[in-house]
Coordinates of C-alpha atoms and ligand atoms in Angstrom, one line a residue:
M786 CA 30.0 -14.7 -12.5
P787 CA 27.3 -16.8 -10.7
R788 CA 24.0 -15.3 -9.7
E789 CA 23.2 -15.1 -6.2
S790 CA 19.5 -15.8 -5.0
S791 CA 19.4 -13.0 -2.6
F792 CA 21.5 -10.1 -1.2
V793 CA 22.0 -9.8 2.5
N794 CA 25.1 -7.9 2.8
Y795 CA 25.0 -4.5 1.0
E796 CA 28.4 -3.7 1.7
Q797 CA 29.7 -7.0 -0.1
V798 CA 27.4 -6.0 -2.9
N799 CA 28.8 -2.6 -3.1
Q800 CA 32.2 -4.0 -3.1
R801 CA 31.4 -6.3 -5.9
V802 CA 29.9 -3.4 -8.0
L803 CA 33.0 -1.4 -7.4
L804 CA 35.3 -4.3 -8.5
L805 CA 33.3 -4.8 -11.6
R806 CA 33.4 -1.0 -12.4
Q807 CA 37.3 -1.1 -11.9
A808 CA 37.4 -4.1 -14.4
A809 CA 35.1 -2.6 -16.9
S810 CA 36.3 -0.7 -19.9
P811 CA 36.1 3.0 -19.8
K812 CA 33.7 2.9 -22.7
R813 CA 31.2 0.9 -20.7
M814 CA 31.5 3.3 -18.0
N815 CA 30.6 6.2 -20.2
T816 CA 27.1 4.9 -21.2
P817 CA 24.7 6.0 -18.6
A818 CA 21.8 3.7 -18.0
R819 CA 18.2 4.7 -18.9
I820 CA 15.9 3.3 -16.3
A821 CA 12.0 3.1 -16.1
V822 CA 10.7 2.8 -12.7
V823 CA 6.9 2.0 -12.9
G824 CA 4.9 3.1 -9.8
A825 CA 5.4 6.2 -7.9
G826 CA 4.6 5.0 -4.4
P827 CA 7.0 4.4 -1.6
A828 CA 8.7 1.4 -3.3
G829 CA 9.2 3.5 -6.4
F830 CA 10.6 6.4 -4.6
F831 CA 13.0 4.2 -2.5
T832 CA 14.1 2.6 -5.7
V833 CA 14.9 6.0 -7.3
A834 CA 16.9 7.0 -4.2
A835 CA 18.9 3.7 -4.4
L836 CA 19.5 4.1 -8.2
L837 CA 20.8 7.6 -7.8
K838 CA 23.5 6.3 -5.4
A839 CA 24.2 2.9 -7.0
V840 CA 24.0 3.7 -10.8
P841 CA 25.9 6.8 -11.4
G842 CA 24.8 9.0 -14.2
A843 CA 21.5 7.0 -14.5
R844 CA 18.6 8.9 -16.2
I845 CA 15.5 7.8 -14.5
D846 CA 11.9 8.1 -15.8
L847 CA 9.2 7.5 -13.1
F848 CA 5.9 6.4 -14.3
N849 CA 2.5 6.5 -12.3
R850 CA -1.0 5.3 -13.1
L851 CA -2.6 8.3 -11.3
P852 CA -1.7 11.8 -12.1
A853 CA -0.5 12.5 -8.4
P854 CA 2.6 10.8 -7.1
Y855 CA 3.2 9.1 -3.6
G856 CA 0.9 6.0 -3.9
L857 CA -0.2 4.7 -0.6
V858 CA 1.4 7.8 1.3
R859 CA -1.4 9.9 -0.4
D860 CA -4.1 7.3 -0.9
G861 CA -3.5 4.7 2.0
V862 CA -2.0 6.3 5.1
A863 CA -5.0 7.4 7.2
P864 CA -5.6 11.1 7.0
D865 CA -5.1 11.6 10.8
H866 CA -1.6 10.1 10.7
E867 CA -0.1 13.2 9.4
P868 CA 3.4 12.5 10.7
I869 CA 3.7 9.4 8.5
K870 CA 2.8 11.4 5.4
S871 CA 5.8 13.5 6.0
V872 CA 8.0 11.1 4.2
S873 CA 6.4 12.7 0.9
R874 CA 9.1 15.5 1.7
V875 CA 11.8 13.2 0.9
F876 CA 10.1 12.0 -2.2
A877 CA 9.6 15.4 -3.4
K878 CA 13.4 16.0 -3.0
L879 CA 14.0 12.8 -5.2
L880 CA 11.5 14.1 -7.7
A881 CA 13.2 17.4 -8.0
R882 CA 16.6 15.8 -9.0
E883 CA 17.7 16.7 -12.5
E884 CA 18.1 13.0 -13.5
V885 CA 14.6 12.2 -12.7
R886 CA 11.6 12.9 -14.9
Y887 CA 8.0 12.2 -13.9
F888 CA 5.3 10.8 -16.1
G889 CA 1.9 10.9 -14.1
N890 CA -1.3 9.6 -15.6
V891 CA 0.4 6.9 -17.5
D892 CA -1.1 3.4 -17.2
V893 CA 2.0 1.0 -18.1
G894 CA 0.7 -2.2 -19.5
A895 CA -2.6 -0.7 -20.7
G896 CA -2.2 2.7 -22.1
L897 CA 1.6 2.4 -22.6
E898 CA 2.6 -1.2 -23.5
V899 CA 5.5 -2.7 -21.6
D900 CA 7.2 -3.7 -24.9
V901 CA 7.5 -0.2 -25.7
L902 CA 9.3 0.4 -22.4
R903 CA 11.4 -2.6 -23.3
G904 CA 12.5 -0.9 -26.4
L905 CA 13.3 2.4 -24.8
Y906 CA 15.1 1.5 -21.6
D907 CA 18.1 -0.4 -20.4
Q908 CA 16.3 -1.5 -17.2
I909 CA 12.8 -1.4 -16.0
V910 CA 11.9 -1.8 -12.3
Y911 CA 8.2 -2.5 -11.5
A912 CA 7.1 -0.9 -8.2
V913 CA 3.4 -1.3 -8.8
G914 CA 2.2 -2.4 -5.4
S915 CA -0.7 -4.5 -4.6
Q916 CA -3.8 -2.8 -6.0
R917 CA -6.6 -5.5 -5.5
D918 CA -8.4 -6.5 -2.4
R919 CA -8.8 -10.0 -1.1
R920 CA -12.1 -11.8 -0.6
M921 CA -13.3 -14.0 2.3
R922 CA -15.3 -16.4 0.0
V923 CA -18.3 -16.4 2.2
P924 CA -22.0 -16.2 1.0
G925 CA -23.4 -12.6 1.0
E926 CA -20.1 -10.9 0.3
G927 CA -21.7 -9.1 -2.6
L928 CA -24.6 -7.5 -0.7
E929 CA -24.9 -3.9 -0.7
G930 CA -23.1 -2.6 2.5
S931 CA -20.4 -5.3 2.3
H932 CA -17.1 -3.8 1.2
A933 CA -13.3 -4.3 1.0
A934 CA -11.7 -2.0 3.6
T935 CA -9.2 -1.1 0.9
A936 CA -12.1 0.6 -1.1
F937 CA -13.2 2.3 2.1
V938 CA -9.7 3.5 2.6
G939 CA -9.5 4.7 -1.1
W940 CA -12.7 6.5 -0.7
Y941 CA -11.9 8.5 2.4
N942 CA -8.4 9.2 0.9
G943 CA -9.7 10.7 -2.2
H944 CA -8.4 8.0 -4.6
P945 CA -10.2 8.6 -8.0
H946 CA -11.1 5.0 -8.5
Y947 CA -13.1 5.0 -5.2
R948 CA -14.6 8.6 -5.6
D949 CA -18.1 7.4 -6.4
R950 CA -18.4 4.6 -3.9
R951 CA -21.3 5.0 -1.5
F952 CA -20.8 4.0 2.2
D953 CA -24.0 4.0 4.0
L954 CA -23.1 5.3 7.5
A955 CA -26.7 5.6 8.7
C956 CA -26.3 2.4 10.8
R957 CA -25.3 1.9 14.4
R958 CA -22.8 -0.9 14.0
V959 CA -20.2 -1.7 11.5
V960 CA -18.3 -5.1 11.5
V961 CA -14.7 -5.0 10.5
V962 CA -13.1 -8.4 9.7
G963 CA -9.3 -8.7 10.1
N964 CA -6.6 -8.0 12.6
G965 CA -4.2 -6.0 10.6
N966 CA -3.3 -2.2 10.8
V967 CA -5.8 -1.4 8.0
A968 CA -8.6 -2.8 10.2
L969 CA -7.3 -0.3 12.9
D970 CA -7.3 2.4 10.5
V971 CA -10.7 2.0 9.2
A972 CA -12.2 1.4 12.6
R973 CA -10.6 4.6 13.9
I974 CA -11.8 6.7 11.1
L975 CA -15.4 5.5 11.7
V976 CA -15.3 6.6 15.4
L977 CA -12.8 9.6 15.3
G978 CA -15.5 12.2 14.8
A979 CA -15.8 14.9 12.1
E980 CA -14.2 17.7 14.0
R981 CA -10.9 16.0 14.4
L982 CA -11.0 14.8 10.7
A983 CA -11.9 18.3 9.5
R984 CA -8.3 19.3 10.2
T985 CA -6.9 16.6 8.0
D986 CA -6.6 16.1 4.2
I987 CA -9.5 13.5 4.3
A988 CA -11.6 13.8 1.0
C989 CA -14.4 16.3 1.2
H990 CA -16.9 13.8 0.1
A991 CA -15.9 11.5 3.0
L992 CA -15.9 14.4 5.5
R993 CA -19.4 15.2 4.6
A994 CA -20.5 11.7 4.9
L995 CA -18.8 11.2 8.2
R996 CA -20.3 14.3 9.6
E997 CA -23.8 12.7 9.1
S998 CA -22.5 9.2 10.5
R999 CA -24.7 7.5 13.0
V1000 CA -22.2 4.7 13.7
Q1001 CA -21.9 4.0 17.4
E1002 CA -20.0 0.8 17.5
V1003 CA -17.3 -0.8 15.4
L1004 CA -16.5 -4.5 16.0
V1005 CA -13.1 -5.6 15.1
L1006 CA -13.0 -9.4 14.7
G1007 CA -10.0 -11.7 14.5
R1008 CA -10.1 -15.3 13.3
R1009 CA -7.2 -16.1 15.5
G1010 CA -6.5 -15.0 19.0
P1011 CA -5.0 -11.6 20.5
A1012 CA -1.5 -13.1 20.5
Q1013 CA -1.8 -13.6 16.7
A1014 CA -3.0 -10.2 15.7
S1015 CA -0.8 -8.2 13.4
F1016 CA -1.6 -4.9 15.0
A1017 CA 1.3 -2.3 15.4
T1018 CA 1.3 -1.5 19.2
P1019 CA 1.0 2.3 18.8
E1020 CA -1.9 2.1 16.5
L1021 CA -3.6 -0.3 18.9
K1022 CA -2.8 2.0 21.8
E1023 CA -4.1 5.0 20.0
F1024 CA -7.7 4.0 20.8
G1025 CA -7.1 4.5 24.5
G1026 CA -6.4 8.3 23.9
L1027 CA -9.4 9.2 21.4
E1028 CA -11.8 11.7 22.7
G1029 CA -15.4 10.2 23.1
V1030 CA -14.2 6.7 22.2
S1031 CA -13.9 3.6 24.4
A1032 CA -11.9 0.6 23.3
V1033 CA -13.5 -2.4 24.6
V1034 CA -12.6 -6.2 24.9
D1035 CA -14.0 -9.0 27.1
E1036 CA -11.5 -10.4 29.5
S1037 CA -12.4 -14.0 28.6
D1038 CA -11.3 -13.0 25.0
L1039 CA -7.7 -12.5 26.3
A1040 CA -7.3 -16.0 27.8
L1041 CA -4.4 -17.7 25.9
D1042 CA -3.7 -21.4 25.2
A1043 CA -0.2 -22.5 26.2
A1044 CA 1.2 -22.2 22.6
S1045 CA -0.3 -18.7 22.2
R1046 CA 1.0 -17.6 25.6
A1047 CA 4.5 -18.8 24.6
L1048 CA 4.1 -16.8 21.2
A1049 CA 3.2 -13.6 23.2
E1050 CA 6.0 -14.1 25.7
S1051 CA 8.7 -14.5 23.0
D1052 CA 7.7 -11.5 20.9
R1053 CA 7.9 -7.9 22.2
V1054 CA 5.2 -6.5 19.9
R1055 CA 2.7 -9.3 20.8
S1056 CA 3.3 -9.1 24.5
R1057 CA 2.9 -5.1 24.2
N1058 CA -0.3 -5.7 22.4
M1059 CA -1.7 -8.1 25.1
E1060 CA -0.8 -5.5 27.7
V1061 CA -2.9 -2.7 25.8
L1062 CA -5.6 -5.1 25.3
R1063 CA -5.7 -6.1 29.1
G1064 CA -5.7 -2.4 29.9
Y1065 CA -8.9 -2.1 27.7
A1066 CA -10.5 -5.0 29.2
R1067 CA -9.9 -3.7 32.8
A1068 CA -11.2 -0.1 31.9
G1069 CA -14.5 -1.0 30.3
P1070 CA -16.6 1.5 28.4
E1071 CA -17.3 5.1 29.3
A1072 CA -21.1 6.0 29.1
G1073 CA -22.0 7.9 26.0
D1074 CA -18.7 6.9 24.1
R1075 CA -18.5 5.4 20.6
I1076 CA -17.2 1.9 21.0
V1077 CA -14.6 0.1 19.2
R1078 CA -15.0 -3.6 20.4
F1079 CA -12.3 -6.3 19.7
R1080 CA -13.5 -9.9 19.5
F1081 CA -11.1 -12.9 18.8
L1082 CA -11.4 -16.5 17.5
V1083 CA -14.3 -15.8 15.3
S1084 CA -14.6 -16.2 11.5
P1085 CA -17.4 -14.9 9.3
V1086 CA -19.2 -17.8 7.7
A1087 CA -21.9 -15.7 6.0
I1088 CA -22.9 -12.1 5.4
E1089 CA -26.6 -11.9 5.9
G1090 CA -28.9 -9.3 4.2
R1091 CA -32.4 -8.0 4.3
E1092 CA -33.8 -6.6 0.9
G1093 CA -30.3 -6.9 -0.5
R1094 CA -28.5 -5.0 2.2
V1095 CA -26.3 -6.2 4.9
S1096 CA -28.1 -6.9 8.2
A1097 CA -25.9 -9.1 10.0
V1098 CA -22.6 -11.1 10.0
R1099 CA -22.9 -14.8 11.0
V1100 CA -19.5 -15.9 12.7
E1101 CA -18.3 -19.3 13.8
R1102 CA -16.2 -19.5 17.0
N1103 CA -12.8 -21.0 16.3
G1104 CA -10.0 -22.9 18.2
L1105 CA -6.5 -22.8 17.3
E1106 CA -4.6 -25.7 15.7
A1107 CA -0.8 -26.1 15.1
G1108 CA 0.0 -26.9 11.5
K1109 CA 3.0 -29.1 10.5
D1110 CA 4.9 -25.8 10.2
G1111 CA 4.1 -25.1 13.9
V1112 CA 1.8 -22.1 12.8
L1113 CA -1.3 -21.8 14.8
R1114 CA -4.4 -21.6 12.5
A1115 CA -8.0 -21.0 13.1
R1116 CA -10.4 -23.8 13.0
G1117 CA -14.2 -23.6 13.4
I1118 CA -15.5 -25.5 16.3
G1119 CA -19.2 -25.5 15.0
E1120 CA -20.8 -22.7 17.2
T1121 CA -22.2 -19.9 15.3
E1122 CA -23.5 -16.6 16.4
R1123 CA -25.4 -13.8 14.5
I1124 CA -23.9 -10.2 14.9
D1125 CA -26.3 -7.5 13.7
C1126 CA -24.8 -4.7 11.8
G1127 CA -25.5 -2.3 8.8
M1128 CA -22.1 -2.6 7.2
A1129 CA -19.3 -5.1 6.8
L1130 CA -15.7 -4.3 5.9
R1131 CA -13.4 -7.0 5.0
S1132 CA -9.9 -6.0 5.9
V1133 CA -8.2 -9.3 5.0
G1134 CA -5.4 -8.0 3.0
Y1135 CA -4.3 -6.7 -0.4
R1136 CA -3.5 -8.8 -3.7
G1137 CA -1.3 -7.9 -6.5
E1138 CA -2.7 -7.0 -9.9
P1139 CA -0.9 -8.3 -12.9
V1140 CA 0.7 -5.7 -15.4
P1141 CA -0.2 -6.9 -18.9
G1142 CA 2.9 -8.3 -20.6
V1143 CA 4.8 -8.8 -17.2
P1144 CA 5.1 -12.2 -15.6
F1145 CA 2.7 -12.8 -12.7
D1146 CA 2.5 -15.5 -10.0
E1147 CA -1.2 -15.8 -9.4
R1148 CA -0.8 -18.1 -6.3
L1149 CA 1.6 -15.7 -4.5
S1150 CA -0.1 -12.6 -6.1
V1151 CA 3.5 -11.2 -7.0
I1152 CA 5.8 -10.7 -9.8
P1153 CA 8.0 -13.8 -9.6
N1154 CA 11.5 -12.7 -8.8
E1155 CA 14.7 -13.8 -7.1
G1156 CA 16.0 -11.0 -4.8
G1157 CA 14.2 -8.5 -7.1
R1158 CA 15.3 -9.9 -10.4
V1159 CA 12.2 -10.7 -12.5
L1160 CA 11.9 -14.4 -13.4
G1161 CA 10.5 -15.0 -16.8
A1162 CA 10.0 -18.0 -19.0
K1163 CA 11.0 -21.3 -17.2
G1164 CA 11.8 -19.4 -14.2
R1165 CA 14.9 -17.8 -15.8
P1166 CA 15.7 -14.1 -14.9
A1167 CA 14.4 -11.8 -17.5
P1168 CA 17.5 -9.5 -18.4
G1169 CA 17.0 -6.0 -17.4
E1170 CA 13.7 -6.4 -15.6
Y1171 CA 13.4 -6.0 -11.8
V1172 CA 10.6 -5.6 -9.1
A1173 CA 10.5 -3.9 -5.8
G1174 CA 8.0 -3.3 -2.8
W1175 CA 4.7 -5.1 -2.5
A1176 CA 4.8 -6.3 -6.0
K1177 CA 7.9 -8.2 -5.0
R1178 CA 7.3 -9.5 -1.6
G1179 CA 3.5 -9.2 -1.1
P1180 CA 1.6 -6.6 1.0
S1181 CA 3.7 -6.6 4.2
G1182 CA 5.6 -4.2 6.4
V1183 CA 5.4 -0.5 6.9
I1184 CA 6.5 2.3 4.5
G1185 CA 10.2 2.1 5.6
T1186 CA 10.5 -1.6 4.9
N1187 CA 10.5 -0.6 1.3
K1188 CA 13.9 1.0 1.6
A1189 CA 15.8 -2.0 2.3
D1190 CA 13.6 -3.9 -0.1
A1191 CA 14.4 -1.4 -2.9
S1192 CA 18.2 -1.4 -2.0
E1193 CA 18.2 -5.2 -2.5
T1194 CA 16.7 -4.8 -5.9
V1195 CA 18.9 -2.1 -7.0
A1196 CA 21.9 -3.9 -5.8
A1197 CA 21.0 -6.8 -8.2
L1198 CA 20.3 -4.2 -10.9
A1199 CA 23.6 -2.6 -10.4
V1200 CA 25.7 -5.8 -10.5
D1201 CA 23.8 -6.8 -13.6
W1202 CA 24.5 -3.5 -15.4
E1203 CA 28.2 -3.8 -14.7
E1204 CA 28.2 -7.3 -16.0
G1205 CA 26.4 -6.0 -19.4
I1206 CA 23.1 -7.7 -18.5
S1207 CA 20.3 -5.2 -19.6
L1208 CA 17.5 -4.8 -22.1
R1209 CA 19.9 -2.7 -24.2
K1210 CA 21.1 -5.5 -26.3
G1211 CA 22.4 -4.4 -29.7
R1212 CA 20.9 -1.0 -29.5
R1213 CA 23.2 2.2 -29.9
N1214 CA 24.3 3.9 -26.9
A1215 CA 21.9 6.9 -26.4
G1216 CA 24.9 8.9 -25.0
G1217 CA 23.0 10.0 -21.9
R1218 CA 20.0 11.5 -23.8
P1219 CA 16.7 10.9 -22.2
S1220 CA 14.6 8.1 -23.7
G1221 CA 12.1 8.9 -26.5
V1222 CA 9.2 8.0 -24.4
T1223 CA 7.4 11.4 -24.8
E1224 CA 6.8 10.6 -28.6
A1225 CA 5.4 7.1 -27.7
L1226 CA 3.1 8.8 -25.3
R1227 CA 2.0 11.4 -27.9
E1228 CA 1.5 8.8 -30.4
R1229 CA -1.0 7.2 -28.1
G1230 CA -2.9 10.2 -27.2
I1231 CA -1.8 10.0 -23.5
R1232 CA -1.9 13.2 -21.7
W1233 CA 0.7 12.7 -19.0
I1234 CA 1.7 15.1 -16.0
D1235 CA 5.3 16.1 -15.6
K1236 CA 7.0 17.5 -12.6
D1237 CA 5.8 21.1 -13.3
G1238 CA 2.2 19.6 -13.7
W1239 CA 2.4 18.0 -10.4
A1240 CA 3.8 21.2 -8.9
R1241 CA 0.8 23.0 -10.0
L1242 CA -1.7 20.5 -8.8
D1243 CA 0.0 20.2 -5.6
A1244 CA 0.2 24.1 -5.2
R1245 CA -3.7 24.2 -5.8
E1246 CA -4.5 21.5 -3.3
T1247 CA -2.3 23.2 -0.6
A1248 CA -3.6 26.6 -1.3
A1249 CA -7.3 25.4 -1.0
G1250 CA -6.1 23.6 2.3
K1251 CA -4.7 26.8 3.7
E1252 CA -8.0 28.4 3.4
Q1253 CA -9.6 25.8 5.5
G1254 CA -6.9 25.2 8.0
R1255 CA -6.1 21.9 6.5
P1256 CA -2.9 20.4 5.0
R1257 CA -4.5 20.2 1.5
V1258 CA -8.0 19.8 -0.1
K1259 CA -7.5 16.8 -2.5
L1260 CA -8.8 16.9 -6.0
C1261 CA -10.4 13.4 -6.4
T1262 CA -11.0 12.9 -10.1
V1263 CA -8.5 12.4 -12.7
A1264 CA -10.2 15.2 -14.8
E1265 CA -9.9 17.7 -11.9
M1266 CA -6.3 16.7 -11.4
L1267 CA -5.4 17.1 -15.0
Q1268 CA -7.2 20.5 -15.2
A1269 CA -5.2 21.8 -12.2
A1270 CA -1.9 20.3 -13.6
Y1271 CA -2.4 22.0 -16.9
S1272 CA -3.8 25.4 -15.9
P1273 CA -1.4 28.2 -15.0
L1274 CA -1.4 29.2 -11.3
P1275 CA -3.3 32.4 -10.7
Ligands
NAP1811 P1 -2.3 -7.7 7.4 O1 -1.6 -7.1 8.4 O2 -1.8 -9.0 6.6 O3 -3.7 -8.3 8.1 C1 -4.6 -9.1 7.5 C2 -5.6 -9.6 8.6 O4 -6.6 -10.2 7.8 C3 -5.0 -10.7 9.4 O5 -5.4 -10.5 10.8 C4 -5.3 -12.0 8.8 O6 -5.6 -13.0 9.9 C5 -6.9 -11.5 8.5 N1 -7.4 -12.5 7.5 C6 -6.9 -12.9 6.2 N2 -7.8 -13.6 5.6 C7 -9.0 -13.8 6.4 C8 -10.1 -14.4 6.3 N3 -10.5 -15.1 5.3 N4 -11.0 -14.3 7.4 C9 -10.7 -13.6 8.5 N5 -9.5 -12.9 8.6 C10 -8.6 -12.9 7.6 O7 -2.9 -6.7 6.2 P2 -3.4 -5.2 6.3 O8 -4.0 -4.9 7.5 O9 -4.2 -5.2 5.1 O10 -2.0 -4.4 6.1 C11 -1.3 -4.5 5.0 C12 0.1 -3.9 5.4 O11 0.1 -2.5 5.6 C13 0.7 -4.6 6.7 O12 2.0 -4.8 6.6 C14 0.4 -3.4 7.7 O13 1.3 -3.4 8.8 C15 0.6 -2.3 6.8 N6 0.0 -1.1 7.3 C16 0.6 -0.3 8.3 C17 -0.1 0.8 8.8 C18 0.6 1.6 9.9 O14 1.8 1.4 10.2 N7 0.0 2.5 10.4 C19 -1.3 1.1 8.5 C20 -2.0 0.3 7.5 C21 -1.3 -0.8 7.0 P3 -4.5 -14.2 10.0 O15 -3.4 -13.4 10.7 O16 -5.1 -15.2 10.8 O17 -4.0 -14.5 8.6

C-alpha cells in the first residue's frame, strides 16, 4: 500500500486500520505491540492516550529524563497559571493504566542507548520536546545578567538543571526580548509580587529571590510590530488586571502600516491583541505601580556591560519589509538607542536537542519526519520509529495542540503496525509480556523511578504544599527526588 505524506482525516485513517485489521491473519492480531514512548511531557502523554485507543493490547513503556513526569506542564507552565496545569490529572489517569509502565530518571540516548530500545520494542515514539534555547547572536550575549528566558522559566519552576542558576533581581529594569507567550510569562513573574506567588507551586529558591526583588520595570521588546506579535490575547489582557502593575505602551508604537493593518483586520487574535494594547495606551501607568512596558519595531544589536555585567541593551529601530513569501520581516533603519537595564532575558524561542543515535535536522531543529514517521538515511522512513510534539513540528502551539499532533503520529504507527512494518523484524513474538528493559537498566546501573516511586514523590510534594497552603512544594534536585521516590511514606 502506498505511503501518505500526512494524515488529515482521522476517520479515513481509522477506517483504513479497521480494513487492514479485518484482512490480517488472526495470528498477527494476537501479537500485542511493545511500544516505547520517550518523553513524558504533553506530547508523550497524548501519544500514550492515542496508542491506547488505536493499538489494542499494546504494552507501553514511558521513559522520562527527569524523575518527575509531565514535562512543560511541571517545568514550563507559569506557576500562577494553575488551571493550565490541571491537564496533569488527565495524564495521571493514563499513567495509572495497567498497560503503561513508567521509567523516570532514564536519559534515553545517553544512559540508555537508543539501539537497546530498538532491540526491545516494536515501535519507538520520540516525544522529547525542544530542550535548548535560541540565541540572538549579538555581542554581549554571554555577559553576566544576560540569560535565556527558558533558563529563567526552568529556574522559577524548579527544573533541576536550572536549580543553581543565579538571577540578580537587585536591578530596577529588566529587558525581555521577544513577543511570544514565554516573554509574557517571564515579564508577569517578574512583576507579580511574592505574595501572589507564595500561593503557587513556584520553586522555593525562586520565591525567596523574588521576595527580595527590586525590579520596577520590565520592558518587552518586539522586533516587528504589534500586529505581528505572537501573544495569546488572554495572556496579554492579564496584565490589565494585576494588582500593583500597569501595562504601558506608547500610542505611537501602535501605528500600523497598510500591510500590518490588513493583517490585524484579517485575524481575530491579532485584532483583539491590538484592542488590548490600545486600551493600555489609553490608560497609562498608575503612580507607584510596577510597569510592564511594550515596545515594538526594535531589535537588540548589542548587550552592553560594565565590569562583566549587563548594564544596557542597545537596540536598532526597524521598519517592516515584505519578503517574496509576503511575510513582513524586520529590517534595521540605522537608528540606535541605548536602554539601561540590569538583566536581559532573550525569549526568542526554543530549539530541539538531538537524541544520540536518532536522526536530527539541525536546520529545522527537529527529528526529520513525514507525518510523524521518522525519516532516516536518504530521507526514507525508519521502520517502527516515530516522533510527536515539538520534536516533530518545532516549538509551536499550546499544550492541547499536541493532542491532534500525537493522533496523526499514532495513526501512521497503527497503519504501519497492521501492515507489518515495525522494529520487530525476525524477533520472536513476546506473547504480550513486557519488554526486558529493566534488565538493561540494571546492567547500566540506572536507578529509575516507576509509578509507585512517582506516587511517593508526588505525595511528599503535595503534603509539604498543604502545610504551606500551596498546591505542592517541589523538590528541585534529582537527588532529593530520588530519595523521596525511594523512601516509604511516613
Ligand atoms: P514564540 O511564540 O515563537 O515567540 C518567539 C518570539 O521571539 C517572536 O516574537 C519572535 O519574533 C521573537 N524572535 C525570534 N528571534 C528573535 C531575534 N533574533 N530577535 C528578536 N526577537 C526574536 O515562542 P515562545 O514565546 O518561546 O513560545 C513557544 C511556544 O509555547 C509558543 O507556541 C507559545 O504560544 C507557547 N506558550 C504558550 C503559553 C500559554 O498558552 N500560556 C505560555 C508559554 C508558551 P518574530 O515573530 O519576528 O519571529
